[in-house]
Amino acid sequence: MSMPFGYASPEQIMRDKADYARKGIARGRSVVVLQYVDGILFVAPNPSRALHKISEIYDRIGFAAVGRYNEFEELRLGGIRYADINGYTYDRSDVTGRGLANLYASNLGRIFTESIKSLEVEVVVAEVGETKDGDAIYRLTFDGSVFDEHGFAAMGGQAEAVSSRLKEHYRESMSLADALEVALTALTEPGGERPPVAQLEVAVLDRNREHRKFLRLTGARLERLLAQTTTPPASEPTPPAGEGKDTPPPTGPDGDVDDGSSPL
Amino acid sequence: MASHRDLPVGLVNHLFRNTGNSSFTEFVSSYAPELLPQRDEVLATPIGDQVPHATTIVAATFAGGVIMAGDRRATSGNIISQRDVEKVFRADDYSCMGIAGTASTGLEFARLYRVELEHYEKLEGRTMSVAGKANRLATMIRGNLAMAMQGLVVVPLFAAYDPDKDEGRIFSYDVAGGPYERERFDAIGSGSIFARGSLKKLYRDGASSDDMVMTLIQALYDAADDDSATGGPDVSRKIWPIVTVIDADGFRRLTDEQVSSYVEQMLEARLISPDGPIAPLR
């Protein structure tokens, strides 16, 4: 029996799509999400102060993503619409991280199977609870798989290496400064230099805050916090990305695109 | 809702479709229009007198911020329908709104408005300007005009801290919209005439927040004194006015203990001078 022209087996198509997506995601830099005593900490090396990798979704829910900026931005906006419409229809307490993770999973899964190109993104949806047992970190991959992570998650770039360093140093109920220290250790290759303060995007979901738990840590507050960590970060900004360095994907937030608008 | 098969590839539903701007209200009006407080139906008879009405709200600026206070009474015609209703709402970290008129519609507006401001903030990654917030509220009130004509009137009072100017700002509205920016102070609701008269005499430029809270408590008492729909402090049930302060540190609502100490001071002085503080003649 002759095969129709251009036939490829479904297995082959899926494999190709997955490889394509994985390559795209591994190009950027890693993002780390981990639990600390008062909630959840997000850390992302990000030279852009305008294009965020970390965002608030709702009162108790935060979002972090790696990969192609326009694609995860679309997911972020959809997530905010989902959360706001549900919170408005029912009650603010009826918006859950699990519901959002399921929405993202079905959307990512559908795109992975139906369109030619899957999304080159990996996403974390984190929710802070009243106590640490109520905290949840969901990691979603490009094909719509959901991983219910315990304590910490790393994605993007050298995700496996970062994840193993994170596993090595992570302890339960760390203080915020300790958690930040662990995150930076995980994000830095052994012997490598830590990203300067200006190139760090840091945010927390702090269960002790009123109303909205999400808070970006920037400027003086972040510097004070970094000063409490055992190893102070490099204060001098690294020279501009030059020859021999991995160039980020053209649309990713790792580029030096900055329209100067104030960060949140 | 349409099946996802009718949508462009990859879209599960309209949540991922860009509506073109950052307004939550715009999005809801295309996604689930029945959720919006705006209604188009014509009522057979006006029901304005049969549903609870929220009454007096006062607001005044002080050095570095703004304070809003409201009494706790809701009335339906001549009946007191609720003694401890809350009519001053936090809109976001640096603004609040008070409502007078139809209580139910006002509550819905307050809830929608809060989401509206937050939605913009999350999508755009910045807080909306104070003028933007005031304009947005005007559009929402204008949308209710048809219902207002049938007796379901809602009029808000909006107060915000403007970080660019480092001062508090007050905006008022009418049934058709607005906003009208007010210098120094304003009042809305049935007791507003009396409250405004009181504020006119007691307001001091550059007063501290402590003094201004007292001024507003006095104004609310004067409103309750002369307007039957405005509730005074309920000493036996321990129901105190709601007082909210917004300054560079953000929005905070005074606790019942804090408000009760102001109220007790005021009541003590009124035992001697029942009409309250006397403004100097010259």
Coordinates of C-alpha atoms in Angstrom, one line a residue:
Chain A
M1 CA 0.0 0.0 0.0
S2 CA 1.4 3.3 -0.9
M3 CA 1.5 6.1 1.7
P4 CA -0.1 9.4 0.8
F5 CA 2.4 12.1 -0.1
G6 CA 3.9 13.7 2.9
Y7 CA 2.7 11.2 5.4
A8 CA 4.2 11.3 8.9
S9 CA 3.1 9.1 11.7
P10 CA 1.3 10.7 14.7
E11 CA 4.1 9.5 16.9
Q12 CA 6.6 11.3 14.7
I13 CA 4.6 14.5 14.6
M14 CA 4.2 14.6 18.4
R15 CA 7.9 13.9 18.9
D16 CA 8.9 16.6 16.5
K17 CA 6.6 19.1 18.2
A18 CA 7.8 18.2 21.6
D19 CA 11.5 18.5 20.6
Y20 CA 10.8 21.8 19.0
A21 CA 9.1 23.2 22.1
R22 CA 11.8 21.8 24.5
K23 CA 14.5 23.5 22.5
G24 CA 12.7 26.8 22.5
I25 CA 12.2 26.6 26.3
A26 CA 15.7 25.6 27.1
R27 CA 17.1 28.7 25.3
G28 CA 16.0 31.2 27.9
R29 CA 17.1 31.5 31.5
S30 CA 15.6 29.5 34.4
V31 CA 12.9 30.7 36.8
V32 CA 12.7 29.3 40.3
V33 CA 9.5 29.1 42.5
L34 CA 9.8 27.9 46.1
Q35 CA 8.0 27.9 49.4
Y36 CA 9.2 29.9 52.4
V37 CA 7.7 30.3 55.8
D38 CA 5.2 33.0 54.9
G39 CA 4.3 31.9 51.5
I40 CA 5.8 31.5 48.0
L41 CA 8.8 33.1 46.5
F42 CA 9.4 33.7 42.7
V43 CA 12.9 34.5 41.4
A44 CA 13.7 35.1 37.8
P45 CA 16.9 36.6 36.3
N46 CA 15.4 39.2 33.9
P47 CA 17.2 42.1 32.5
S48 CA 14.0 43.8 31.4
R49 CA 12.1 45.8 33.9
A50 CA 9.1 46.1 31.7
L51 CA 8.5 42.6 30.3
H52 CA 7.7 40.5 33.3
K53 CA 8.1 36.8 33.7
I54 CA 6.4 36.9 37.0
S55 CA 2.9 38.3 37.6
E56 CA -0.1 38.5 39.9
I57 CA -3.2 36.6 38.7
Y58 CA -5.5 37.0 41.7
D59 CA -5.6 37.6 45.4
R60 CA -3.7 34.4 46.3
I61 CA -2.4 33.3 42.9
G62 CA 0.8 34.1 41.2
F63 CA 2.2 33.2 37.8
A64 CA 5.7 32.6 36.5
A65 CA 6.7 31.5 33.0
V66 CA 9.6 30.8 30.7
G67 CA 9.9 30.6 27.0
R68 CA 8.5 32.8 24.3
Y69 CA 7.2 36.1 25.7
N70 CA 4.2 36.7 23.4
E71 CA 2.9 33.2 24.1
F72 CA 3.1 33.1 27.8
E73 CA 1.8 36.7 28.0
E74 CA -1.3 35.5 26.2
L75 CA -1.7 32.8 28.8
R76 CA -1.2 35.3 31.6
L77 CA -3.8 37.7 30.2
G78 CA -6.3 34.8 29.7
G79 CA -5.6 33.6 33.3
I80 CA -6.3 37.1 34.7
R81 CA -9.6 37.2 32.7
Y82 CA -10.5 33.8 34.0
A83 CA -9.8 34.7 37.6
D84 CA -11.5 38.1 37.5
I85 CA -14.6 36.8 35.9
N86 CA -14.9 33.9 38.3
G87 CA -14.2 36.1 41.3
Y88 CA -16.8 38.6 40.1
T89 CA -19.4 36.0 39.3
Y90 CA -19.1 34.1 42.5
D91 CA -16.9 35.3 45.3
R92 CA -13.2 36.3 45.5
S93 CA -12.5 33.1 47.6
D94 CA -13.9 30.9 44.8
V95 CA -10.9 31.5 42.5
T96 CA -8.5 28.7 42.9
G97 CA -5.0 27.9 41.6
R98 CA -6.3 24.4 40.7
G99 CA -9.0 25.8 38.5
L100 CA -6.5 28.1 36.7
A101 CA -4.0 25.2 36.3
N102 CA -6.7 23.1 34.7
L103 CA -7.7 25.9 32.3
Y104 CA -4.1 26.3 31.3
A105 CA -3.6 22.6 31.0
S106 CA -6.6 22.1 28.6
N107 CA -5.5 25.1 26.6
L108 CA -1.9 24.0 26.3
G109 CA -3.0 20.5 25.5
R110 CA -5.4 21.5 22.8
I111 CA -2.8 23.8 21.2
F112 CA -0.2 21.0 21.4
T113 CA -2.4 18.5 19.6
E114 CA -4.3 20.8 17.2
S115 CA -1.9 23.4 15.9
I116 CA 1.3 22.9 13.9
K117 CA 3.5 24.5 16.5
S118 CA 3.0 23.9 20.2
L119 CA 3.6 26.8 22.6
E120 CA 7.2 27.1 23.6
V121 CA 6.4 27.9 27.2
E122 CA 6.5 26.4 30.7
V123 CA 4.4 27.9 33.4
V124 CA 4.0 27.8 37.1
V125 CA 0.8 28.6 38.8
A126 CA 1.3 29.1 42.6
E127 CA -1.3 29.6 45.2
V128 CA -0.7 30.7 48.8
G129 CA -3.0 29.3 51.5
E130 CA -3.9 30.3 55.0
T131 CA -1.2 27.9 56.3
K132 CA 1.8 26.3 54.6
D133 CA -0.2 23.2 54.0
G134 CA -2.6 25.2 51.9
D135 CA 0.2 26.3 49.5
A136 CA 0.2 24.8 46.1
I137 CA 2.7 25.0 43.2
Y138 CA 1.6 23.6 39.8
R139 CA 4.0 23.4 37.0
L140 CA 2.6 23.1 33.5
T141 CA 4.5 22.0 30.4
F142 CA 4.0 22.9 26.8
D143 CA 1.9 19.7 26.2
G144 CA -0.6 20.4 28.9
S145 CA 0.9 18.1 31.6
V146 CA 0.4 19.3 35.1
F147 CA 2.9 18.6 37.9
D148 CA 1.9 19.2 41.5
E149 CA 5.2 20.3 42.9
H150 CA 6.1 20.0 46.5
G151 CA 8.1 22.9 48.0
F152 CA 9.8 24.1 44.9
A153 CA 9.9 24.1 41.1
A154 CA 12.4 25.2 38.5
M155 CA 11.9 25.6 34.8
G156 CA 13.5 26.9 31.6
G157 CA 17.2 27.0 30.7
Q158 CA 19.2 24.3 32.4
A159 CA 16.1 23.3 34.4
E160 CA 17.4 19.9 35.5
A161 CA 20.7 21.3 36.9
V162 CA 18.9 24.2 38.6
S163 CA 16.3 21.8 40.0
S164 CA 18.9 19.5 41.5
R165 CA 20.8 22.4 43.1
L166 CA 17.4 23.6 44.5
K167 CA 16.6 20.1 45.9
E168 CA 20.0 20.0 47.5
H169 CA 19.6 23.3 49.4
Y170 CA 15.9 23.6 49.9
R171 CA 14.6 23.2 53.5
E172 CA 11.1 23.6 54.8
S173 CA 9.9 26.8 56.4
M174 CA 12.9 28.9 55.4
S175 CA 12.9 32.7 56.1
L176 CA 12.5 34.9 53.1
A177 CA 16.2 35.8 53.0
D178 CA 17.2 32.2 53.2
A179 CA 14.8 31.2 50.5
L180 CA 16.2 33.9 48.2
E181 CA 19.7 32.7 49.0
V182 CA 18.7 29.2 48.0
A183 CA 17.0 30.4 44.8
L184 CA 20.1 32.4 43.8
T185 CA 22.4 29.5 44.6
A186 CA 20.2 27.3 42.4
L187 CA 20.1 29.8 39.6
T188 CA 23.9 30.3 39.6
E189 CA 26.2 27.6 38.1
P190 CA 28.8 26.4 40.6
G191 CA 31.6 29.0 40.5
G192 CA 29.6 31.3 38.4
E193 CA 28.7 34.9 39.2
R194 CA 25.2 35.8 40.6
P195 CA 23.0 38.0 38.5
P196 CA 23.2 41.7 39.7
V197 CA 20.2 43.2 41.6
A198 CA 19.1 45.2 38.6
Q199 CA 18.6 42.0 36.6
L200 CA 16.5 40.1 39.1
E201 CA 12.8 39.9 39.1
V202 CA 11.6 38.9 42.5
A203 CA 8.1 38.6 43.9
V204 CA 6.3 36.9 46.8
L205 CA 2.9 35.7 47.7
D206 CA 2.9 36.6 51.3
R207 CA 0.0 35.0 53.3
N208 CA 0.3 37.7 56.0
R209 CA -0.6 40.5 53.6
E210 CA -4.1 41.9 53.5
H211 CA -6.4 41.7 50.4
R212 CA -3.9 40.9 47.7
K213 CA -1.0 38.6 48.7
F214 CA 1.2 39.3 45.7
L215 CA 4.0 41.7 46.1
R216 CA 6.9 42.6 43.8
L217 CA 10.2 43.1 45.6
T218 CA 12.1 45.9 43.9
G219 CA 14.6 48.6 44.5
A220 CA 15.7 49.3 48.1
R221 CA 13.5 46.6 49.6
L222 CA 15.1 43.9 47.4
E223 CA 18.6 45.2 48.1
R224 CA 18.0 45.1 51.9
L225 CA 16.8 41.6 51.6
L226 CA 19.8 40.6 49.5
A227 CA 22.1 42.1 52.0
Q228 CA 20.7 39.6 54.6
T229 CA 21.6 36.7 52.4
T230 CA 24.9 35.0 53.3
T231 CA 26.6 35.6 50.0
P232 CA 26.0 39.1 48.6
P233 CA 25.3 39.2 44.9
A234 CA 27.6 40.9 42.4
S235 CA 26.9 44.6 42.7
E236 CA 28.4 45.6 39.4
P237 CA 26.2 44.8 36.5
T238 CA 27.7 42.3 34.1
P239 CA 29.0 43.8 30.9
P240 CA 26.4 43.8 28.1
A241 CA 25.8 40.4 26.6
G242 CA 28.6 40.1 24.0
E243 CA 30.3 37.5 21.9
G244 CA 30.3 33.9 23.0
K245 CA 27.2 34.4 25.2
D246 CA 24.0 32.5 24.5
T247 CA 21.7 34.9 22.8
P248 CA 18.1 34.7 24.1
P249 CA 15.2 34.0 21.8
P250 CA 14.4 37.2 19.9
T251 CA 11.0 37.7 21.5
G252 CA 11.9 36.6 25.0
P253 CA 12.1 39.1 27.8
D254 CA 15.8 38.3 28.2
G255 CA 16.7 40.8 25.5
D256 CA 17.6 44.4 26.5
V257 CA 14.2 45.7 25.5
D258 CA 13.0 48.2 28.1
D259 CA 10.6 50.9 27.3
G260 CA 11.3 52.7 30.5
S261 CA 7.8 52.4 31.9
S262 CA 7.8 52.0 35.6
P263 CA 7.6 48.5 37.0
L264 CA 4.6 47.7 39.2
Chain B
M1 CA -21.3 29.7 24.7
A2 CA -20.0 28.7 21.3
S3 CA -18.1 25.4 21.1
H4 CA -14.4 25.7 20.9
R5 CA -14.6 24.3 17.4
D6 CA -16.0 27.6 16.2
L7 CA -13.0 29.4 17.5
P8 CA -9.6 29.9 16.0
V9 CA -7.3 26.9 16.5
G10 CA -6.0 26.6 20.0
L11 CA -8.5 28.8 21.7
V12 CA -10.5 26.9 24.3
N13 CA -12.9 29.8 24.9
H14 CA -13.1 33.5 24.7
L15 CA -10.9 34.0 27.8
F16 CA -7.8 33.8 25.5
R17 CA -9.2 36.2 22.9
N18 CA -7.8 39.7 23.1
T19 CA -10.6 42.2 23.5
G20 CA -8.5 45.1 22.5
N21 CA -8.3 47.0 25.8
S22 CA -7.7 46.4 29.4
S23 CA -11.1 47.1 30.8
F24 CA -12.8 44.3 32.7
T25 CA -16.2 45.8 32.1
E26 CA -15.6 45.7 28.3
F27 CA -14.6 42.1 28.6
V28 CA -17.6 41.1 30.7
S29 CA -19.9 42.8 28.3
S30 CA -18.8 40.6 25.5
Y31 CA -18.2 37.4 27.6
A32 CA -21.1 37.4 30.0
P33 CA -23.2 40.6 29.7
E34 CA -25.8 39.4 32.2
L35 CA -23.3 39.8 35.0
L36 CA -23.1 43.6 34.6
P37 CA -25.2 45.8 36.8
Q38 CA -26.5 47.7 33.8
R39 CA -30.1 46.6 32.9
D40 CA -32.0 47.5 29.8
E41 CA -35.5 46.3 30.9
V42 CA -38.2 48.9 31.6
L43 CA -39.9 48.5 35.0
A44 CA -43.7 48.4 35.0
T45 CA -43.7 50.7 38.1
P46 CA -40.8 52.6 39.6
I47 CA -39.6 50.7 42.7
G48 CA -37.3 53.4 44.0
D49 CA -39.1 53.7 47.4
Q50 CA -39.3 49.9 48.0
V51 CA -35.7 49.0 47.9
P52 CA -33.1 50.0 50.6
H53 CA -31.3 53.3 50.1
A54 CA -27.9 54.1 51.3
T55 CA -27.6 57.6 52.7
T56 CA -24.8 60.0 53.7
I57 CA -21.1 59.8 52.7
V58 CA -18.6 62.6 53.5
A59 CA -15.0 63.0 52.3
A60 CA -12.4 65.6 53.0
T61 CA -8.7 66.1 52.2
F62 CA -6.0 66.6 54.9
A63 CA -2.3 67.3 54.7
G64 CA -1.0 64.4 52.5
G65 CA -4.2 62.4 52.0
V66 CA -7.9 62.1 52.0
I67 CA -10.5 60.6 54.4
M68 CA -13.9 59.2 53.6
A69 CA -16.6 58.4 56.2
G70 CA -20.2 57.1 56.0
D71 CA -23.0 56.5 58.3
R72 CA -24.5 53.0 58.7
R73 CA -28.1 53.4 57.9
A74 CA -30.1 52.0 55.0
T75 CA -33.8 53.1 54.5
S76 CA -36.7 51.9 52.4
G77 CA -39.1 54.8 52.4
N78 CA -39.7 55.5 56.0
I79 CA -38.4 52.2 57.3
I80 CA -34.9 51.7 58.5
S81 CA -34.0 48.5 56.6
Q82 CA -30.5 48.0 58.0
R83 CA -28.6 49.6 60.9
D84 CA -25.1 48.4 60.1
V85 CA -24.8 48.7 56.3
E86 CA -21.4 49.4 54.8
K87 CA -21.3 52.0 52.1
V88 CA -17.6 53.0 51.9
F89 CA -15.5 50.5 49.9
R90 CA -11.9 50.0 49.2
A91 CA -11.4 50.3 45.5
D92 CA -7.7 49.6 45.4
D93 CA -4.6 50.4 47.6
Y94 CA -4.9 54.1 47.0
S95 CA -8.6 54.8 46.5
C96 CA -12.0 54.2 47.8
M97 CA -15.6 54.9 46.9
G98 CA -18.7 55.6 48.9
I99 CA -22.2 55.1 47.5
A100 CA -25.5 56.8 48.1
G101 CA -28.9 55.8 46.5
T102 CA -30.1 52.3 45.7
A103 CA -28.0 50.1 48.0
S104 CA -28.1 46.9 45.9
T105 CA -27.0 48.5 42.7
G106 CA -24.4 50.5 44.5
L107 CA -22.9 47.3 46.0
E108 CA -22.7 45.8 42.6
F109 CA -21.0 48.9 41.2
A110 CA -18.5 48.8 44.1
R111 CA -17.7 45.2 43.4
L112 CA -17.3 45.7 39.7
Y113 CA -15.3 48.8 40.1
R114 CA -12.8 47.1 42.3
V115 CA -12.3 44.3 39.7
E116 CA -12.1 47.0 37.0
L117 CA -9.2 48.8 38.7
E118 CA -7.4 45.5 39.6
H119 CA -7.9 44.1 36.1
Y120 CA -6.2 47.1 34.5
E121 CA -3.4 47.0 37.0
K122 CA -2.7 43.3 36.4
L123 CA -2.9 43.4 32.6
E124 CA -0.9 46.6 32.2
G125 CA 1.5 46.2 35.1
R126 CA 0.9 49.7 36.4
T127 CA -1.7 51.4 38.5
M128 CA -4.3 53.5 36.7
S129 CA -3.9 57.3 37.0
V130 CA -6.3 59.0 39.4
A131 CA -7.9 60.8 36.6
G132 CA -8.3 57.5 34.7
K133 CA -10.0 55.9 37.7
A134 CA -12.4 58.9 38.1
N135 CA -13.3 58.8 34.4
R136 CA -13.9 55.1 34.5
L137 CA -16.4 55.4 37.3
A138 CA -18.2 58.2 35.4
T139 CA -18.7 55.8 32.5
M140 CA -20.1 53.1 34.8
I141 CA -22.6 55.5 36.4
R142 CA -23.7 56.9 33.1
G143 CA -24.5 53.3 32.0
N144 CA -27.0 53.2 34.9
L145 CA -28.9 56.3 33.7
A146 CA -31.9 54.4 32.3
M147 CA -32.4 52.7 35.7
A148 CA -31.8 55.9 37.6
M149 CA -34.7 57.5 35.6
Q150 CA -36.9 54.7 37.0
G151 CA -35.9 55.3 40.6
L152 CA -32.8 53.1 41.0
V153 CA -30.5 56.0 41.4
V154 CA -26.9 55.4 42.4
V155 CA -24.4 58.2 43.1
P156 CA -20.9 57.5 44.1
L157 CA -18.3 59.6 45.8
F158 CA -14.7 58.8 44.9
A159 CA -11.6 59.6 46.8
A160 CA -8.0 58.8 46.0
Y161 CA -4.4 59.5 47.0
D162 CA -2.5 61.0 44.0
P163 CA 1.1 59.9 44.3
D164 CA 2.2 62.4 41.6
K165 CA 0.9 65.4 43.6
D166 CA 1.2 63.8 47.1
E167 CA -2.3 64.8 48.0
G168 CA -5.8 63.5 48.3
R169 CA -8.3 64.1 45.6
I170 CA -12.1 63.9 45.7
F171 CA -14.5 63.4 42.8
S172 CA -18.3 63.6 42.8
Y173 CA -20.8 62.4 40.3
D174 CA -24.4 62.9 39.4
V175 CA -26.9 60.3 37.9
A176 CA -25.6 61.0 34.4
G177 CA -22.0 60.6 35.2
G178 CA -19.2 63.1 35.9
P179 CA -16.6 63.4 37.3
Y180 CA -16.6 66.7 39.1
E181 CA -13.4 67.2 41.0
R182 CA -14.0 68.8 44.4
E183 CA -11.5 71.0 46.3
R184 CA -11.2 70.2 50.0
F185 CA -14.4 68.3 50.8
D186 CA -17.7 67.0 49.6
A187 CA -20.8 65.0 50.7
I188 CA -23.4 62.9 49.0
G189 CA -26.7 61.3 49.9
S190 CA -29.8 62.5 51.7
G191 CA -28.0 64.2 54.6
S192 CA -25.4 65.8 52.3
I193 CA -26.8 69.3 52.6
F194 CA -26.4 69.3 56.3
A195 CA -23.1 67.6 56.2
R196 CA -21.7 70.0 53.7
G197 CA -22.9 73.0 55.8
S198 CA -21.2 71.5 58.8
L199 CA -18.0 70.8 56.8
K200 CA -18.0 74.4 55.4
K201 CA -17.6 75.7 58.9
L202 CA -15.3 73.1 60.4
Y203 CA -12.9 72.3 57.5
R204 CA -9.4 73.6 58.1
D205 CA -6.8 73.7 55.4
G206 CA -3.7 71.6 56.1
A207 CA -5.3 69.8 59.1
S208 CA -3.9 66.6 60.4
S209 CA -5.6 63.3 59.7
D210 CA -6.6 63.1 63.3
D211 CA -8.4 66.5 63.2
M212 CA -10.0 65.7 59.9
V213 CA -11.5 62.4 61.2
M214 CA -13.0 64.4 64.0
T215 CA -14.3 67.0 61.5
L216 CA -16.0 64.2 59.4
I217 CA -17.5 62.6 62.5
Q218 CA -19.0 65.9 63.4
A219 CA -20.3 66.4 59.9
L220 CA -22.0 63.0 59.9
Y221 CA -23.5 63.7 63.3
D222 CA -24.9 67.0 62.0
A223 CA -26.4 65.2 59.0
A224 CA -28.0 62.6 61.3
D225 CA -29.3 65.4 63.5
D226 CA -31.3 66.9 60.7
D227 CA -31.9 64.1 58.2
S228 CA -34.1 61.2 59.3
A229 CA -32.5 58.8 56.7
T230 CA -29.0 59.3 58.1
G231 CA -28.0 57.2 61.1
G232 CA -26.1 58.7 64.0
P233 CA -23.6 56.6 66.0
D234 CA -25.6 53.8 67.7
V235 CA -24.1 53.8 71.2
S236 CA -26.2 50.9 72.6
R237 CA -25.5 48.6 69.7
K238 CA -21.9 49.8 69.3
I239 CA -22.4 50.6 65.6
W240 CA -20.0 53.4 64.5
P241 CA -19.6 55.2 61.3
I242 CA -17.1 53.7 58.8
V243 CA -14.0 55.9 58.5
T244 CA -11.3 55.2 55.9
V245 CA -8.0 57.0 55.5
I246 CA -5.9 57.1 52.4
D247 CA -2.4 58.5 52.3
A248 CA 1.0 57.6 50.9
D249 CA 0.9 54.4 53.0
G250 CA -2.2 53.3 51.2
F251 CA -5.8 52.6 52.2
R252 CA -6.7 51.8 55.8
R253 CA -10.0 51.5 57.6
L254 CA -10.1 52.7 61.2
T255 CA -11.0 49.9 63.6
D256 CA -14.2 50.2 65.7
E257 CA -12.2 51.0 68.8
Q258 CA -10.5 53.9 67.0
V259 CA -13.7 55.3 65.7
S260 CA -15.6 54.9 69.0
S261 CA -13.0 57.0 70.8
Y262 CA -13.6 59.8 68.3
V263 CA -17.3 59.4 68.7
E264 CA -17.2 59.4 72.5
Q265 CA -15.2 62.6 72.5
M266 CA -17.7 64.2 70.2
L267 CA -20.7 63.0 72.2
E268 CA -19.2 64.2 75.4
A269 CA -18.7 67.7 73.9
R270 CA -22.2 67.7 72.5
L271 CA -23.7 67.1 75.9
I272 CA -22.6 70.6 76.7
S273 CA -23.0 72.1 73.3
P274 CA -25.7 70.1 71.4
D275 CA -25.1 71.8 68.1
G276 CA -21.4 70.9 68.1
P277 CA -18.4 73.1 67.8
I278 CA -19.0 76.8 67.2
A279 CA -17.0 78.4 64.3
P280 CA -15.5 81.8 65.0
L281 CA -17.6 84.6 63.7
R282 CA -14.7 86.7 62.5

